Amino acid sequence: ELKVEQNPLFLSMQEGKNYTIYCNYSTTSDRLYWYRQDPGKSLESLFVLLSNGAVKQEGRLMASLDTKARLSTLHITAAVHDLSATYFCAVEGGGADGLTFGKGTHLIIQP
Amino acid sequence: DSGVTQTPKHLITATGQRVTLRCSPRSGDLSVYWYQQSLDQGLQFLIQYYNGEERAKGNILERFSAQQFPDLHSELNLSSLELGDSALYFCASSVAGSGVSTDTQYFGPGTRLTVL
């Protein structure tokens, strides 16, 4: 059974600081996704990572993938309040196209 | 706006009842996925349809069923509802599933189901 673990599950940080969210998964997977969810809202696709060593950046967010370690990271640079949200990683695999999600990282960025 | 639409936005019903949730995928997308989000279970994949055919099943209960119609919209039917079925139900769509390397699942706004 494919399992996805995120840590930390809760993170409170100050604006201007850098931090990293980690996502470990248990079996080989074709793709890894990062999504953002604001309270009461839907999931917004941030990144899709397809291969070992893949790195993608959008604004203050950068995601990377190490398939050998089964590890993805989401790095936040010089955080701003607008990045406050819950971030999910999700993995596709195990014979189905459906995504297996981590529990999410609830991120609060304080001014 | 992802381009995926879901109706209704909110649904309040009683235990034992049956409801139908509806999803229209983005234009051109052939795959539709259903997910359930609850506080205790998190986000769980329920079922996937591709071009009208069931493609993959996740943690979907036997009381739940889904279908995808020729116009590619999908419906999720939930029957004999229990209190624990209260959750946010999301529909997502993608072009083709894992056959397309750059494919992404785009999520709809969700239907919030409350079972009283």
Short mmCIF file of C-alpha atoms in Angstrom, two decimals:
data_model
loop_
_atom_site.label_atom_id
_atom_site.label_comp_id
_atom_site.label_asym_id
_atom_site.label_seq_id
_atom_site.Cartn_x
_atom_site.Cartn_y
_atom_site.Cartn_z
CA GLU A 1 0.00 0.00 0.00
CA LEU A 2 1.33 3.38 -1.00
CA LYS A 3 1.83 5.73 1.94
CA VAL A 4 2.71 9.41 1.87
CA GLU A 5 4.07 11.21 4.91
CA GLN A 6 4.52 14.92 5.24
CA ASN A 7 6.32 16.84 7.90
CA PRO A 8 5.86 19.04 9.63
CA LEU A 9 2.06 18.92 9.82
CA PHE A 10 1.93 22.37 11.30
CA LEU A 11 4.32 25.26 10.78
CA SER A 12 4.17 28.79 12.05
CA MET A 13 6.83 31.10 10.74
CA GLN A 14 7.62 34.77 10.33
CA GLU A 15 7.63 36.69 7.13
CA GLY A 16 11.01 36.83 5.48
CA LYS A 17 12.16 33.44 6.75
CA ASN A 18 12.97 30.34 4.73
CA TYR A 19 11.61 26.90 5.42
CA THR A 20 11.21 23.45 3.90
CA ILE A 21 8.32 20.97 3.92
CA TYR A 22 9.22 17.33 3.44
CA CYS A 23 7.26 14.59 1.71
CA ASN A 24 8.25 10.93 1.90
CA TYR A 25 6.48 8.16 0.03
CA SER A 26 6.71 4.44 0.44
CA THR A 27 6.84 2.89 -3.04
CA THR A 28 8.00 3.74 -6.52
CA SER A 29 5.76 6.31 -8.16
CA ASP A 30 5.38 7.86 -11.58
CA ARG A 31 4.62 11.37 -10.45
CA LEU A 32 4.57 13.62 -7.44
CA TYR A 33 2.29 16.61 -7.05
CA TRP A 34 2.18 19.59 -4.75
CA TYR A 35 -1.13 21.32 -4.11
CA ARG A 36 -2.19 24.32 -2.08
CA GLN A 37 -5.52 24.57 -0.27
CA ASP A 38 -6.92 27.71 1.34
CA PRO A 39 -9.51 27.26 4.12
CA GLY A 40 -12.83 26.06 2.72
CA LYS A 41 -11.51 26.14 -0.81
CA SER A 42 -10.45 23.70 -3.46
CA LEU A 43 -6.98 22.40 -4.23
CA GLU A 44 -4.76 24.45 -6.49
CA SER A 45 -2.07 22.63 -8.45
CA LEU A 46 1.40 24.03 -7.77
CA PHE A 47 3.88 21.56 -9.23
CA VAL A 48 4.08 18.19 -10.96
CA LEU A 49 7.44 16.45 -10.64
CA LEU A 50 8.15 13.62 -13.03
CA SER A 51 11.72 12.47 -12.76
CA ASN A 52 14.62 12.10 -10.40
CA GLY A 53 16.35 15.39 -9.76
CA ALA A 54 13.42 17.41 -11.08
CA VAL A 55 13.29 20.94 -9.71
CA LYS A 56 10.54 23.44 -10.35
CA GLN A 57 10.17 26.99 -9.11
CA GLU A 58 7.31 29.42 -9.05
CA GLY A 59 7.83 32.68 -7.22
CA ARG A 60 8.91 31.98 -3.65
CA LEU A 61 8.18 28.25 -3.89
CA MET A 62 10.58 25.62 -5.17
CA ALA A 63 9.89 21.89 -5.33
CA SER A 64 12.35 19.08 -5.89
CA LEU A 65 12.18 15.33 -6.24
CA ASP A 66 14.63 12.57 -5.30
CA THR A 67 13.08 9.32 -6.49
CA LYS A 68 15.88 7.18 -5.05
CA ALA A 69 15.24 8.53 -1.56
CA ARG A 70 11.47 8.72 -2.30
CA LEU A 71 11.57 12.27 -1.03
CA SER A 72 10.22 15.55 -2.27
CA THR A 73 10.74 18.95 -0.71
CA LEU A 74 8.83 22.20 -1.01
CA HIS A 75 11.07 25.11 -0.11
CA ILE A 76 9.69 28.51 0.78
CA THR A 77 12.00 31.46 0.34
CA ALA A 78 11.46 34.78 2.15
CA ALA A 79 7.94 33.83 3.17
CA VAL A 80 5.08 36.33 2.84
CA HIS A 81 1.68 36.25 4.54
CA ASP A 82 -0.11 35.36 1.30
CA LEU A 83 1.57 31.97 1.32
CA SER A 84 -0.37 30.96 4.43
CA ALA A 85 -2.34 27.85 3.44
CA THR A 86 -2.31 24.08 3.74
CA TYR A 87 0.13 22.37 1.38
CA PHE A 88 -0.36 18.80 0.27
CA CYS A 89 1.94 16.46 -1.53
CA ALA A 90 0.37 13.60 -3.46
CA VAL A 91 1.74 10.64 -5.30
CA GLU A 92 0.38 8.75 -8.26
CA GLY A 93 1.12 5.09 -8.50
CA GLY A 94 0.26 1.66 -7.15
CA GLY A 95 -1.49 0.67 -10.35
CA ALA A 96 -4.05 3.45 -10.34
CA ASP A 97 -4.13 7.05 -11.49
CA GLY A 98 -5.75 8.19 -8.30
CA LEU A 99 -3.60 10.26 -6.00
CA THR A 100 -2.53 9.26 -2.51
CA PHE A 101 -2.24 12.40 -0.40
CA GLY A 102 -0.19 13.25 2.62
CA LYS A 103 -1.99 14.71 5.63
CA GLY A 104 -1.02 18.23 4.61
CA THR A 105 1.16 20.91 6.17
CA HIS A 106 -0.79 23.76 7.72
CA LEU A 107 1.41 26.80 7.20
CA ILE A 108 0.86 30.10 9.00
CA ILE A 109 3.08 33.02 8.10
CA GLN A 110 2.94 35.85 10.57
CA PRO A 111 3.85 39.44 9.76
CA ASP B 1 -10.88 28.85 -11.47
CA SER B 2 -9.76 25.38 -12.57
CA GLY B 3 -12.50 24.93 -15.16
CA VAL B 4 -13.97 21.95 -13.27
CA THR B 5 -17.51 22.57 -12.05
CA GLN B 6 -19.41 20.78 -9.32
CA THR B 7 -22.99 21.01 -8.13
CA PRO B 8 -24.41 21.50 -5.64
CA LYS B 9 -22.00 23.48 -3.46
CA HIS B 10 -23.69 22.43 -0.27
CA LEU B 11 -25.99 19.54 0.54
CA ILE B 12 -27.69 18.82 3.83
CA THR B 13 -29.57 15.58 4.24
CA ALA B 14 -30.56 12.97 6.78
CA THR B 15 -29.15 9.56 7.60
CA GLY B 16 -30.42 6.80 5.36
CA GLN B 17 -31.00 9.11 2.41
CA ARG B 18 -29.48 9.05 -1.05
CA VAL B 19 -27.82 11.97 -2.86
CA THR B 20 -26.20 12.60 -6.22
CA LEU B 21 -23.23 14.88 -6.75
CA ARG B 22 -22.45 16.16 -10.20
CA CYS B 23 -19.18 17.11 -11.89
CA SER B 24 -18.31 18.58 -15.26
CA PRO B 25 -14.66 18.24 -16.24
CA ARG B 26 -12.53 20.84 -17.97
CA SER B 27 -13.08 21.08 -21.69
CA GLY B 28 -11.02 18.38 -23.39
CA ASP B 29 -10.34 16.32 -20.26
CA LEU B 30 -11.29 12.66 -20.52
CA SER B 31 -10.53 11.50 -16.98
CA VAL B 32 -12.65 12.29 -13.95
CA TYR B 33 -11.66 11.46 -10.39
CA TRP B 34 -13.64 11.63 -7.16
CA TYR B 35 -12.06 12.36 -3.80
CA GLN B 36 -13.41 12.65 -0.28
CA GLN B 37 -11.91 15.05 2.26
CA SER B 38 -12.75 14.69 5.94
CA LEU B 39 -11.03 15.72 9.13
CA ASP B 40 -10.34 12.19 10.30
CA GLN B 41 -9.50 10.49 6.97
CA GLY B 42 -7.88 13.37 5.11
CA LEU B 43 -8.05 13.34 1.32
CA GLN B 44 -8.94 9.95 -0.11
CA PHE B 45 -9.22 8.83 -3.69
CA LEU B 46 -12.56 7.17 -4.39
CA ILE B 47 -12.80 6.30 -8.07
CA GLN B 48 -11.63 7.28 -11.57
CA TYR B 49 -13.43 7.20 -14.91
CA TYR B 50 -11.78 7.58 -18.26
CA ASN B 51 -13.86 8.34 -21.33
CA GLY B 52 -16.93 6.70 -19.87
CA GLU B 53 -15.28 3.61 -18.40
CA GLU B 54 -14.27 2.90 -14.84
CA ARG B 55 -10.48 2.94 -14.69
CA ALA B 56 -9.45 2.69 -11.06
CA LYS B 57 -11.04 2.26 -7.67
CA GLY B 58 -9.75 3.55 -4.40
CA ASN B 59 -11.38 3.56 -0.98
CA ILE B 60 -14.92 3.73 -2.25
CA LEU B 61 -17.63 2.20 -0.10
CA GLU B 62 -20.11 -0.24 -1.61
CA ARG B 63 -22.88 2.25 -0.77
CA PHE B 64 -21.25 4.70 -3.18
CA SER B 65 -21.26 4.44 -6.95
CA ALA B 66 -20.31 6.66 -9.84
CA GLN B 67 -20.64 6.90 -13.58
CA GLN B 68 -19.39 9.01 -16.43
CA PHE B 69 -21.77 9.92 -19.21
CA PRO B 70 -21.12 10.29 -22.97
CA ASP B 71 -20.76 14.07 -22.57
CA LEU B 72 -18.03 13.24 -20.00
CA HIS B 73 -19.78 14.70 -16.99
CA SER B 74 -19.80 12.43 -13.97
CA GLU B 75 -22.10 11.72 -11.07
CA LEU B 76 -21.27 10.28 -7.67
CA ASN B 77 -24.18 8.56 -5.95
CA LEU B 78 -24.12 8.13 -2.19
CA SER B 79 -26.78 5.98 -0.61
CA SER B 80 -27.84 4.84 2.86
CA LEU B 81 -26.01 7.86 4.18
CA GLU B 82 -24.39 7.77 7.60
CA LEU B 83 -23.16 10.57 9.82
CA GLY B 84 -19.58 9.64 8.94
CA ASP B 85 -20.21 10.37 5.27
CA SER B 86 -20.25 14.09 6.04
CA ALA B 87 -17.28 15.48 4.14
CA LEU B 88 -16.12 17.60 1.24
CA TYR B 89 -16.34 15.70 -2.03
CA PHE B 90 -14.06 16.87 -4.78
CA CYS B 91 -14.08 16.03 -8.41
CA ALA B 92 -10.88 16.41 -10.43
CA SER B 93 -10.21 16.05 -14.11
CA SER B 94 -7.19 15.49 -16.31
CA VAL B 95 -6.53 15.07 -19.99
CA ALA B 96 -5.83 11.37 -20.01
CA GLY B 97 -4.38 10.06 -16.75
CA SER B 98 -0.92 8.56 -16.48
CA GLY B 99 -0.52 8.10 -20.20
CA VAL B 100 0.40 11.76 -20.64
CA SER B 101 3.60 12.72 -18.88
CA THR B 102 2.69 16.34 -18.25
CA ASP B 103 -0.86 15.62 -17.14
CA THR B 104 -2.17 17.29 -13.99
CA GLN B 105 -5.33 16.73 -12.03
CA TYR B 106 -7.36 19.91 -11.69
CA PHE B 107 -9.80 20.04 -8.82
CA GLY B 108 -13.31 21.44 -8.75
CA PRO B 109 -14.69 23.64 -5.95
CA GLY B 110 -16.17 20.66 -4.10
CA THR B 111 -19.54 19.73 -2.65
CA ARG B 112 -19.89 19.95 1.10
CA LEU B 113 -22.15 17.17 2.31
CA THR B 114 -23.64 17.30 5.77
CA VAL B 115 -25.54 14.27 7.02
CA LEU B 116 -27.72 14.94 10.07
#
